[in-house]
């Protein structure tokens, strides 16, 4: 089992580039099912989740090839399968993204139910309800979603919750449906907007991308695209916290601040200097001490739940009390007990965590429980005294492209080791 080993206390200094966004790359790959040709994407991050998605598509008959760094070619001219098996879906919930486009293309899709997940129940009921409104017949059998629809028909869909992948799934199902679909209370996340842009480039007719109301007029056929995936706003935010927690000074290149307004606002409140330098990137300086700030996670443009754990790591060292409310997922405080093992003072009451800043953290062996929790433990480790060993590093590999390499290039003492090869490797 891989682990990340950090000797804390180094100040981060230098330049770093943000990779392509995981949550934009996965729906982009799913959208290729809607064309019968070769699509090409650049700035695709090399991640475990991208590899899982590649396996899912290859299992259906697609051919995916890396063509140099960050460039991926997807040939969907030979799709024959309709099944996303349990073995793949269980490792990544976002596998559900193939349901809508596969149904649109093949008239049939069989996708394993994602099931429970470490950060909450996370049902897919809204995906299924929306697809039924588009005319699909859906049964749940032996742990699988079995959907059929010889031809999907446009519909008026209201989402009870602005689900991100749900909006994406329904948008992909609707682009070639007969007639017009309106999705109300749609998710407005930049990744949803980017998927709409990709679909429009493929020839779809979508209005309202990035707003709460999407109007999709069905078209006959889509064509292949060449598209560059946007930078990962969550990776950018994570790097900003890394600079803040180590009192560093770093130029972060390739990040789009317009996608990070809530995060940047809160990090400035916490004492970070964040200055856009036009083409060059964003200068982040964290040498003024960390001030406490409250956050509440909300759908975009609110503070992203995917940055909550990292922000909490920063607040453990703030000069005061901060109140962190998680409103998106019901069980997303699993990093709390691990941060406490490093000396953090945090109390959880329901969906709220009260963080009482401490003067110092001390390195400890800790366990990653999910993707963003693992990032928060790495961040805490950067600031802690002594050695932190974050086990189950595969969580980090799911969504961060070489985070330890990037942090090391900025001066952090961090490396990945294989714990199975013996504890002496840590020496
Ligand atoms: C996506 C992101 C994930 C992020 C999350 C919230 C991807 C691949 N993943 O996940 O990184 O943390 O958005 O910003 O883009 N819900 C239902 N029924 C449904 C669907 C969702 O009740 O059918 C609930 C969920 O349990 C959760 C809330 O809606 O409480 C938001 O979830 P959702 O936006 O669907 O998250 P994902 O799309 O899974």
Short mmCIF file of C-alpha atoms and ligand atoms in Angstrom, two decimals:
data_model
loop_
_atom_site.label_atom_id
_atom_site.label_comp_id
_atom_site.label_asym_id
_atom_site.label_seq_id
_atom_site.Cartn_x
_atom_site.Cartn_y
_atom_site.Cartn_z
CA UNK A 1 0.00 0.00 0.00
CA UNK A 2 1.31 3.42 -0.94
CA UNK A 3 1.69 6.24 1.59
CA UNK A 4 2.71 9.86 1.45
CA UNK A 5 5.50 10.73 3.87
CA UNK A 6 5.97 14.36 4.84
CA UNK A 7 8.61 15.99 7.03
CA UNK A 8 6.76 19.15 7.99
CA UNK A 9 7.94 22.70 8.49
CA UNK A 10 9.24 23.67 5.04
CA UNK A 11 8.04 26.96 3.55
CA UNK A 12 6.76 26.55 -0.04
CA UNK A 13 8.42 28.85 -2.57
CA UNK A 14 8.53 28.86 -6.38
CA UNK A 15 6.18 28.25 -9.29
CA UNK A 16 3.71 25.49 -10.00
CA UNK A 17 1.20 24.70 -12.74
CA UNK A 18 -2.35 23.46 -12.15
CA UNK A 19 -3.38 20.31 -14.07
CA UNK A 20 -6.58 19.75 -16.03
CA UNK A 21 -9.79 19.30 -14.04
CA UNK A 22 -10.82 15.77 -13.11
CA UNK A 23 -14.47 16.73 -12.84
CA UNK A 24 -14.41 18.27 -16.32
CA UNK A 25 -12.39 15.47 -17.95
CA UNK A 26 -14.74 12.67 -16.85
CA UNK A 27 -17.94 14.13 -18.37
CA UNK A 28 -15.96 15.08 -21.50
CA UNK A 29 -14.94 11.44 -21.91
CA UNK A 30 -18.53 10.34 -21.32
CA UNK A 31 -19.75 12.73 -24.03
CA UNK A 32 -17.65 10.93 -26.65
CA UNK A 33 -20.23 8.13 -26.51
CA UNK A 34 -22.56 10.51 -28.36
CA UNK A 35 -20.39 10.57 -31.49
CA UNK A 36 -19.36 7.82 -33.82
CA UNK A 37 -15.83 9.02 -34.49
CA UNK A 38 -12.54 10.16 -32.95
CA UNK A 39 -12.45 12.98 -30.35
CA UNK A 40 -9.26 14.47 -29.00
CA UNK A 41 -8.75 16.17 -25.64
CA UNK A 42 -5.74 18.06 -24.35
CA UNK A 43 -4.87 19.02 -20.76
CA UNK A 44 -6.35 15.71 -19.53
CA UNK A 45 -4.94 14.97 -16.06
CA UNK A 46 -3.25 11.63 -15.58
CA UNK A 47 -5.29 10.26 -12.69
CA UNK A 48 -6.62 7.00 -11.39
CA UNK A 49 -10.24 8.16 -12.02
CA UNK A 50 -9.41 8.97 -15.65
CA UNK A 51 -7.93 5.48 -16.04
CA UNK A 52 -11.07 3.98 -14.51
CA UNK A 53 -13.20 5.91 -16.99
CA UNK A 54 -10.98 4.74 -19.79
CA UNK A 55 -11.53 1.12 -18.68
CA UNK A 56 -15.30 1.74 -18.59
CA UNK A 57 -15.33 3.08 -22.15
CA UNK A 58 -12.98 0.38 -23.45
CA UNK A 59 -15.27 -2.22 -21.94
CA UNK A 60 -18.01 -0.83 -24.24
CA UNK A 61 -15.77 -1.10 -27.32
CA UNK A 62 -14.16 2.36 -27.40
CA UNK A 63 -10.44 2.78 -27.99
CA UNK A 64 -8.62 5.35 -25.83
CA UNK A 65 -4.99 6.27 -26.25
CA UNK A 66 -2.67 8.76 -24.58
CA UNK A 67 -0.89 10.76 -27.28
CA UNK A 68 1.83 12.55 -25.35
CA UNK A 69 1.39 14.37 -22.06
CA UNK A 70 -2.18 15.29 -21.33
CA UNK A 71 -3.47 14.43 -24.79
CA UNK A 72 -6.04 11.71 -25.12
CA UNK A 73 -7.67 10.34 -28.25
CA UNK A 74 -11.01 8.59 -27.94
CA UNK A 75 -12.40 6.49 -30.77
CA UNK A 76 -16.05 5.60 -30.23
CA UNK A 77 -16.79 4.30 -33.72
CA UNK A 78 -17.09 0.74 -32.52
CA UNK A 79 -19.33 0.83 -29.43
CA UNK A 80 -20.99 -2.55 -28.93
CA UNK A 81 -21.46 -3.01 -25.19
CA UNK A 82 -24.09 -1.43 -22.96
CA UNK A 83 -22.81 -2.45 -19.52
CA UNK A 84 -20.79 -0.67 -16.82
CA UNK A 85 -19.81 -3.49 -14.47
CA UNK A 86 -19.82 -3.38 -10.67
CA UNK A 87 -16.04 -3.93 -10.46
CA UNK A 88 -15.40 -0.58 -12.17
CA UNK A 89 -18.37 1.44 -10.88
CA UNK A 90 -17.66 0.57 -7.23
CA UNK A 91 -14.27 2.31 -7.42
CA UNK A 92 -15.69 5.54 -8.86
CA UNK A 93 -19.16 6.98 -8.48
CA UNK A 94 -18.71 9.24 -11.50
CA UNK A 95 -19.06 6.06 -13.63
CA UNK A 96 -22.78 6.88 -13.52
CA UNK A 97 -21.95 9.56 -16.14
CA UNK A 98 -22.07 6.97 -18.90
CA UNK A 99 -25.74 6.18 -18.23
CA UNK A 100 -27.24 9.14 -20.11
CA UNK A 101 -25.03 9.15 -23.22
CA UNK A 102 -25.03 5.36 -23.54
CA UNK A 103 -28.81 5.29 -23.39
CA UNK A 104 -28.96 8.04 -26.02
CA UNK A 105 -26.60 6.18 -28.32
CA UNK A 106 -27.58 2.53 -27.85
CA UNK A 107 -31.20 2.82 -26.67
CA UNK A 108 -30.11 0.73 -23.72
CA UNK A 109 -27.72 0.97 -20.77
CA UNK A 110 -26.93 -1.32 -17.86
CA UNK A 111 -24.96 0.42 -15.14
CA UNK A 112 -24.11 -0.93 -11.71
CA UNK A 113 -25.66 1.08 -8.87
CA UNK A 114 -22.82 3.07 -7.28
CA UNK A 115 -24.06 2.16 -3.79
CA UNK A 116 -23.00 3.89 -0.59
CA UNK A 117 -19.82 5.82 -0.40
CA UNK A 118 -17.53 7.08 2.30
CA UNK A 119 -18.84 10.66 2.16
CA UNK A 120 -22.53 9.87 2.49
CA UNK A 121 -25.39 7.96 0.94
CA UNK A 122 -25.15 9.83 -2.40
CA UNK A 123 -28.16 8.39 -4.20
CA UNK A 124 -28.74 8.67 -7.97
CA UNK A 125 -32.53 8.95 -7.76
CA UNK A 126 -32.58 12.32 -9.54
CA UNK A 127 -30.58 10.94 -12.47
CA UNK A 128 -33.10 8.11 -12.83
CA UNK A 129 -36.20 10.29 -12.37
CA UNK A 130 -34.97 12.69 -15.04
CA UNK A 131 -34.21 9.89 -17.49
CA UNK A 132 -37.70 8.47 -16.90
CA UNK A 133 -39.14 11.88 -17.72
CA UNK A 134 -37.16 11.70 -20.98
CA UNK A 135 -38.99 8.46 -21.75
CA UNK A 136 -36.63 5.79 -20.43
CA UNK A 137 -37.94 2.67 -18.79
CA UNK A 138 -35.81 1.86 -15.80
CA UNK A 139 -35.67 -1.18 -13.56
CA UNK A 140 -33.26 -1.88 -10.71
CA UNK A 141 -32.23 -5.52 -10.71
CA UNK A 142 -29.38 -7.46 -9.09
CA UNK A 143 -27.62 -4.22 -8.14
CA UNK A 144 -27.83 -2.82 -11.66
CA UNK A 145 -29.73 0.05 -13.27
CA UNK A 146 -31.27 -1.32 -16.46
CA UNK A 147 -32.50 1.47 -18.70
CA UNK A 148 -34.18 1.21 -22.08
CA UNK A 149 -35.45 3.86 -24.47
CA UNK A 150 -35.55 3.26 -28.23
CA UNK A 151 -35.89 7.07 -28.64
CA UNK A 152 -35.66 9.63 -25.85
CA UNK A 153 -38.16 12.52 -25.93
CA UNK A 154 -37.68 16.09 -24.70
CA UNK A 155 -39.22 16.89 -21.30
CA UNK A 156 -39.55 19.52 -18.58
CA UNK A 157 -37.33 18.40 -15.70
CA UNK A 158 -37.06 20.05 -12.30
CA UNK A 159 -34.15 18.86 -10.14
CA UNK A 160 -34.97 18.84 -6.42
CA UNK A 161 -31.24 19.30 -5.75
CA UNK A 162 -28.87 20.88 -8.31
CA UNK A 163 -26.90 17.64 -8.70
CA UNK A 164 -23.71 18.07 -10.72
CA UNK A 165 -23.37 14.67 -12.41
CA UNK A 166 -27.17 14.41 -12.55
CA UNK A 167 -27.36 17.62 -14.60
CA UNK A 168 -24.54 16.36 -16.82
CA UNK A 169 -26.17 12.97 -17.36
CA UNK A 170 -29.51 14.50 -18.28
CA UNK A 171 -27.93 17.08 -20.56
CA UNK A 172 -26.10 14.31 -22.46
CA UNK A 173 -29.27 12.22 -22.67
CA UNK A 174 -31.27 15.18 -23.99
CA UNK A 175 -28.98 16.50 -26.74
CA UNK A 176 -30.19 13.98 -29.32
CA UNK A 177 -33.70 13.46 -27.89
CA UNK A 178 -36.74 14.32 -30.00
CA UNK A 179 -37.89 17.84 -29.11
CA UNK A 180 -36.92 20.30 -26.40
CA UNK A 181 -35.79 19.57 -22.84
CA UNK A 182 -35.73 22.16 -20.09
CA UNK A 183 -33.74 21.35 -16.94
CA UNK A 184 -34.68 23.64 -14.07
CA UNK A 185 -32.58 24.07 -10.92
CA UNK A 186 -29.63 22.75 -12.91
CA UNK A 187 -26.14 22.71 -11.39
CA UNK A 188 -24.11 25.81 -12.38
CA UNK A 189 -20.61 24.43 -11.65
CA UNK A 190 -17.97 25.49 -14.23
CA UNK A 191 -17.50 21.80 -15.12
CA UNK A 192 -21.19 21.57 -16.09
CA UNK A 193 -20.82 24.70 -18.18
CA UNK A 194 -17.74 23.24 -19.87
CA UNK A 195 -19.59 20.03 -20.72
CA UNK A 196 -22.29 22.18 -22.36
CA UNK A 197 -19.59 23.99 -24.36
CA UNK A 198 -18.13 20.67 -25.52
CA UNK A 199 -21.57 19.42 -26.55
CA UNK A 200 -22.28 22.67 -28.41
CA UNK A 201 -18.96 22.29 -30.22
CA UNK A 202 -20.14 18.80 -31.15
CA UNK A 203 -23.23 20.38 -32.72
CA UNK A 204 -25.72 20.30 -29.83
CA UNK A 205 -28.20 23.13 -29.25
CA UNK A 206 -27.95 24.17 -25.59
CA UNK A 207 -28.94 27.50 -24.06
CA UNK A 208 -28.29 28.70 -20.53
CA UNK A 209 -25.02 26.87 -19.80
CA UNK A 210 -23.73 27.95 -16.39
CA UNK A 211 -27.20 29.06 -15.24
CA UNK A 212 -30.00 27.32 -13.34
CA UNK A 213 -32.13 26.78 -16.45
CA UNK A 214 -30.84 24.75 -19.37
CA UNK A 215 -32.79 24.58 -22.60
CA UNK A 216 -31.73 21.76 -24.89
CA UNK A 217 -33.19 21.36 -28.36
CA UNK A 218 -32.57 17.86 -29.68
CA UNK A 219 -30.46 17.47 -32.83
CA UNK A 220 -30.12 14.47 -35.15
CA UNK A 221 -26.42 13.83 -34.87
CA UNK A 222 -23.24 15.10 -33.21
CA UNK A 223 -19.74 15.43 -34.65
CA UNK A 224 -16.32 14.82 -33.03
CA UNK A 225 -14.39 17.57 -31.21
CA UNK A 226 -10.91 18.63 -30.26
CA UNK A 227 -11.05 20.33 -26.84
CA UNK A 228 -8.69 21.49 -24.08
CA UNK A 229 -9.90 20.61 -20.58
CA UNK A 230 -10.09 23.53 -18.14
CA UNK A 231 -7.70 23.78 -15.15
CA UNK A 232 -8.74 22.10 -11.92
CA UNK A 233 -10.15 24.73 -9.56
CA UNK A 234 -10.00 22.35 -6.60
CA UNK A 235 -6.33 21.55 -7.19
CA UNK A 236 -5.67 25.30 -7.48
CA UNK A 237 -7.47 25.92 -4.17
CA UNK A 238 -5.58 23.07 -2.53
CA UNK A 239 -2.24 24.55 -3.65
CA UNK A 240 -3.31 27.97 -2.30
CA UNK A 241 -3.98 26.41 1.10
CA UNK A 242 -0.58 24.67 0.92
CA UNK A 243 1.05 28.09 0.48
CA UNK A 244 -1.00 29.58 3.33
CA UNK A 245 -0.35 26.77 5.79
CA UNK A 246 3.43 26.87 5.18
CA UNK A 247 3.60 30.71 5.14
CA UNK A 248 4.98 30.40 1.61
CA UNK A 249 5.21 32.51 -1.55
CA UNK A 250 4.24 30.75 -4.79
CA UNK A 251 3.22 31.67 -8.33
CA UNK A 252 0.36 29.35 -9.31
CA UNK A 253 0.12 29.12 -13.08
CA UNK A 254 -2.83 28.16 -15.22
CA UNK A 255 -5.58 28.68 -12.66
CA UNK A 256 -8.78 30.55 -13.43
CA UNK A 257 -9.65 32.84 -10.53
CA UNK A 258 -13.16 33.45 -11.86
CA UNK A 259 -13.92 29.82 -10.89
CA UNK A 260 -12.54 30.32 -7.39
CA UNK A 261 -14.24 33.45 -6.10
CA UNK A 262 -15.69 31.95 -2.93
CA UNK A 263 -12.45 30.11 -2.12
CA UNK A 264 -10.25 33.12 -2.80
CA UNK A 265 -12.57 35.36 -0.75
CA UNK A 266 -12.29 33.04 2.24
CA UNK A 267 -8.54 32.55 1.89
CA UNK A 268 -8.07 36.33 1.84
CA UNK A 269 -10.23 36.57 4.96
CA UNK A 270 -7.85 34.00 6.46
CA UNK A 271 -4.91 36.30 5.77
CA UNK A 272 -3.53 35.08 2.43
CA UNK A 273 -2.48 37.60 -0.20
CA UNK A 274 -3.77 36.42 -3.57
CA UNK A 275 -2.88 38.61 -6.55
CA UNK A 276 -3.70 37.85 -10.17
CA UNK A 277 -0.75 38.62 -12.47
CA UNK A 278 -2.62 38.54 -15.77
CA UNK A 279 -1.04 36.01 -18.14
CA UNK A 280 1.56 34.88 -15.65
CA UNK A 281 -0.70 33.30 -13.04
CA UNK A 282 -1.67 34.06 -9.45
CA UNK A 283 0.82 35.06 -6.76
CA UNK A 284 -0.10 33.61 -3.38
CA UNK A 285 1.69 34.85 -0.26
CA UNK A 286 0.94 33.48 3.17
CA UNK A 287 3.38 35.09 5.56
CA UNK A 288 1.02 37.16 7.71
CA UNK A 289 -0.27 34.47 10.03
CA UNK A 290 -3.55 32.61 9.65
CA UNK A 291 -6.81 34.24 10.78
CA UNK A 292 -9.96 32.27 11.53
CA UNK A 293 -12.82 32.39 9.01
CA UNK A 294 -16.19 30.60 8.88
CA UNK A 295 -17.35 28.68 5.81
CA UNK A 296 -20.54 27.01 4.67
CA UNK A 297 -20.38 24.66 1.68
CA UNK A 298 -22.95 25.36 -1.01
CA UNK A 299 -23.58 24.60 -4.69
CA UNK A 300 -21.55 26.81 -7.07
CA UNK A 301 -20.90 29.74 -6.85
CA UNK A 302 -20.87 29.03 -3.10
CA UNK A 303 -17.90 27.57 -1.25
CA UNK A 304 -17.23 24.10 -2.77
CA UNK A 305 -17.62 21.03 -0.59
CA UNK A 306 -14.53 19.68 -2.38
CA UNK A 307 -12.45 22.40 -0.61
CA UNK A 308 -13.96 21.99 2.86
CA UNK A 309 -11.43 19.48 4.23
CA UNK A 310 -8.46 21.48 2.95
CA UNK A 311 -9.82 24.73 4.39
CA UNK A 312 -10.33 22.99 7.71
CA UNK A 313 -6.66 21.95 7.74
CA UNK A 314 -5.74 25.63 7.40
CA UNK A 315 -8.15 26.64 10.17
CA UNK A 316 -6.59 24.18 12.62
CA UNK A 317 -3.67 26.65 12.81
CA UNK A 318 -5.70 29.88 12.76
CA UNK A 319 -5.64 32.39 15.60
CA UNK A 320 -9.23 31.88 16.72
CA UNK A 321 -12.36 29.79 16.28
CA UNK A 322 -13.88 28.97 12.91
CA UNK A 323 -17.22 27.37 12.18
CA UNK A 324 -17.37 25.04 9.20
CA UNK A 325 -20.81 23.95 7.98
CA UNK A 326 -21.14 21.14 5.44
CA UNK A 327 -24.48 21.32 3.66
CA UNK A 328 -23.84 19.14 0.59
CA UNK A 329 -22.80 15.75 1.97
CA UNK A 330 -23.93 14.37 5.32
CA UNK A 331 -20.77 12.51 6.28
CA UNK A 332 -17.88 14.58 5.10
CA UNK A 333 -15.96 15.13 8.32
CA UNK A 334 -13.92 11.95 8.35
CA UNK A 335 -10.71 13.96 8.24
CA UNK A 336 -11.59 15.46 11.64
CA UNK A 337 -10.49 12.50 13.74
CA UNK A 338 -7.24 12.22 11.78
CA UNK A 339 -6.51 15.96 12.08
CA UNK A 340 -7.20 15.63 15.83
CA UNK A 341 -4.52 12.93 16.02
CA UNK A 342 -2.12 15.58 14.76
CA UNK A 343 -3.09 17.93 17.59
CA UNK A 344 -5.99 19.85 16.02
CA UNK A 345 -8.82 20.98 18.33
CA UNK A 346 -12.09 20.28 16.47
CA UNK A 347 -15.59 19.51 17.73
CA UNK A 348 -18.28 18.19 15.39
CA UNK A 349 -21.96 18.85 16.03
CA UNK A 350 -24.10 17.36 13.27
CA UNK A 351 -23.13 19.02 10.03
CA UNK A 352 -21.00 21.68 11.72
CA UNK A 353 -17.39 21.52 12.84
CA UNK A 354 -16.02 24.04 15.30
CA UNK A 355 -12.31 24.45 14.88
CA UNK A 356 -10.32 26.08 17.66
CA UNK A 357 -7.00 27.08 16.14
CA UNK A 358 -3.90 25.70 17.87
CA UNK A 359 -0.32 27.02 17.84
CA UNK A 360 1.17 23.91 16.27
CA UNK A 361 0.36 20.48 14.82
CA UNK A 362 2.54 17.46 15.35
CA UNK A 363 3.25 14.85 12.70
CA UNK A 364 1.55 11.46 13.10
CA UNK A 365 0.58 8.36 11.13
CA UNK A 366 -2.88 9.10 9.68
CA UNK A 367 -5.22 7.40 7.25
CA UNK A 368 -6.82 8.93 4.16
CA UNK A 369 -10.54 8.11 3.93
CA UNK A 370 -11.51 9.89 0.72
CA UNK A 371 -9.98 12.07 -1.95
CA UNK A 372 -10.28 15.53 -0.40
CA UNK A 373 -9.72 14.25 3.16
CA UNK A 374 -6.40 12.85 1.99
CA UNK A 375 -5.43 16.27 0.60
CA UNK A 376 -6.29 17.91 3.92
CA UNK A 377 -4.01 15.47 5.78
CA UNK A 378 -1.14 16.16 3.38
CA UNK A 379 -1.66 19.91 3.94
CA UNK A 380 -1.66 19.48 7.71
CA UNK A 381 1.49 17.37 7.38
CA UNK A 382 3.26 20.19 5.52
CA UNK A 383 2.83 22.45 8.54
CA UNK A 384 3.20 19.88 11.32
CA UNK A 385 6.33 19.38 13.36
CA UNK A 386 8.07 16.12 12.48
CA UNK A 387 6.92 13.29 10.26
CA UNK A 388 3.40 12.58 8.99
CA UNK A 389 2.63 9.38 7.13
CA UNK A 390 -0.65 9.49 5.20
CA UNK A 391 -1.58 5.91 4.35
CA UNK A 392 -4.02 4.84 1.61
CA UNK A 393 -2.45 7.29 -0.84
CA UNK A 394 -4.58 5.81 -3.63
CA UNK A 395 -7.33 8.21 -2.58
CA UNK A 396 -5.04 11.11 -3.48
CA UNK A 397 -4.07 9.50 -6.80
CA UNK A 398 -7.74 9.36 -7.79
CA UNK A 399 -7.94 13.12 -8.19
CA UNK A 400 -4.57 14.88 -7.92
CA UNK A 401 -1.96 14.64 -10.66
CA UNK A 402 1.41 14.21 -8.94
CA UNK A 403 0.54 16.43 -5.97
CA UNK A 404 3.54 15.17 -3.99
CA UNK A 405 5.86 15.93 -6.95
CA UNK A 406 4.45 19.45 -7.27
CA UNK A 407 4.79 20.13 -3.52
CA UNK A 408 8.34 18.74 -3.53
CA UNK A 409 9.25 21.05 -6.43
CA UNK A 410 8.22 23.96 -4.16
CA UNK A 411 10.54 22.81 -1.38
CA UNK A 412 8.31 20.50 0.66
CA UNK A 413 9.90 17.35 2.04
CA UNK A 414 7.32 14.94 0.71
CA UNK A 415 7.52 11.63 -1.11
CA UNK A 416 5.47 8.59 -1.91
CA UNK A 417 6.59 5.24 -0.50
CA UNK A 418 5.37 1.68 -0.71
CA UNK A 419 4.51 0.60 2.84
CA UNK A 420 4.42 -3.07 1.79
CA UNK A 421 8.14 -2.91 1.14
CA UNK A 422 8.86 -2.44 4.81
CA UNK A 423 8.93 0.35 7.33
CA UNK A 424 12.68 0.89 6.78
CA UNK A 425 11.76 2.61 3.51
CA UNK A 426 10.52 5.47 5.66
CA UNK A 427 13.94 6.07 7.13
C1 LIG B 1 -19.97 16.08 -8.03
C2 LIG B 1 -18.46 16.07 -8.05
C3 LIG B 1 -17.91 15.98 -6.63
C4 LIG B 1 -18.50 17.09 -5.77
C5 LIG B 1 -20.02 17.14 -5.88
C6 LIG B 1 -20.63 18.35 -5.18
C7 LIG B 1 -17.94 15.01 -10.18
C8 LIG B 1 -17.41 13.82 -10.90
N1 LIG B 1 -18.02 14.93 -8.84
O1 LIG B 1 -20.40 14.85 -7.44
O2 LIG B 1 -16.50 16.10 -6.70
O3 LIG B 1 -18.15 16.86 -4.42
O4 LIG B 1 -20.42 17.19 -7.27
O5 LIG B 1 -20.10 19.52 -5.69
O6 LIG B 1 -18.23 16.03 -10.79
N2 LIG B 1 -28.16 13.80 -4.67
C9 LIG B 1 -29.37 13.16 -4.51
N3 LIG B 1 -29.89 12.45 -5.57
C10 LIG B 1 -29.25 12.35 -6.76
C11 LIG B 1 -28.02 13.02 -6.92
C12 LIG B 1 -27.49 13.73 -5.87
O7 LIG B 1 -29.96 13.22 -3.45
O8 LIG B 1 -29.77 11.70 -7.67
C13 LIG B 1 -27.57 14.56 -3.55
C14 LIG B 1 -26.26 13.98 -3.06
O9 LIG B 1 -26.45 12.93 -2.14
C15 LIG B 1 -25.60 15.19 -2.44
C16 LIG B 1 -26.08 16.34 -3.34
O10 LIG B 1 -27.22 15.84 -4.02
O11 LIG B 1 -26.06 15.38 -1.13
C17 LIG B 1 -25.08 16.85 -4.34
O12 LIG B 1 -24.53 15.75 -5.04
P1 LIG B 1 -24.08 15.82 -6.56
O13 LIG B 1 -24.04 17.22 -7.02
O14 LIG B 1 -24.90 14.85 -7.33
O15 LIG B 1 -22.60 15.24 -6.48
P2 LIG B 1 -21.91 14.38 -7.59
O16 LIG B 1 -22.42 14.79 -8.92
O17 LIG B 1 -21.93 12.95 -7.22
#
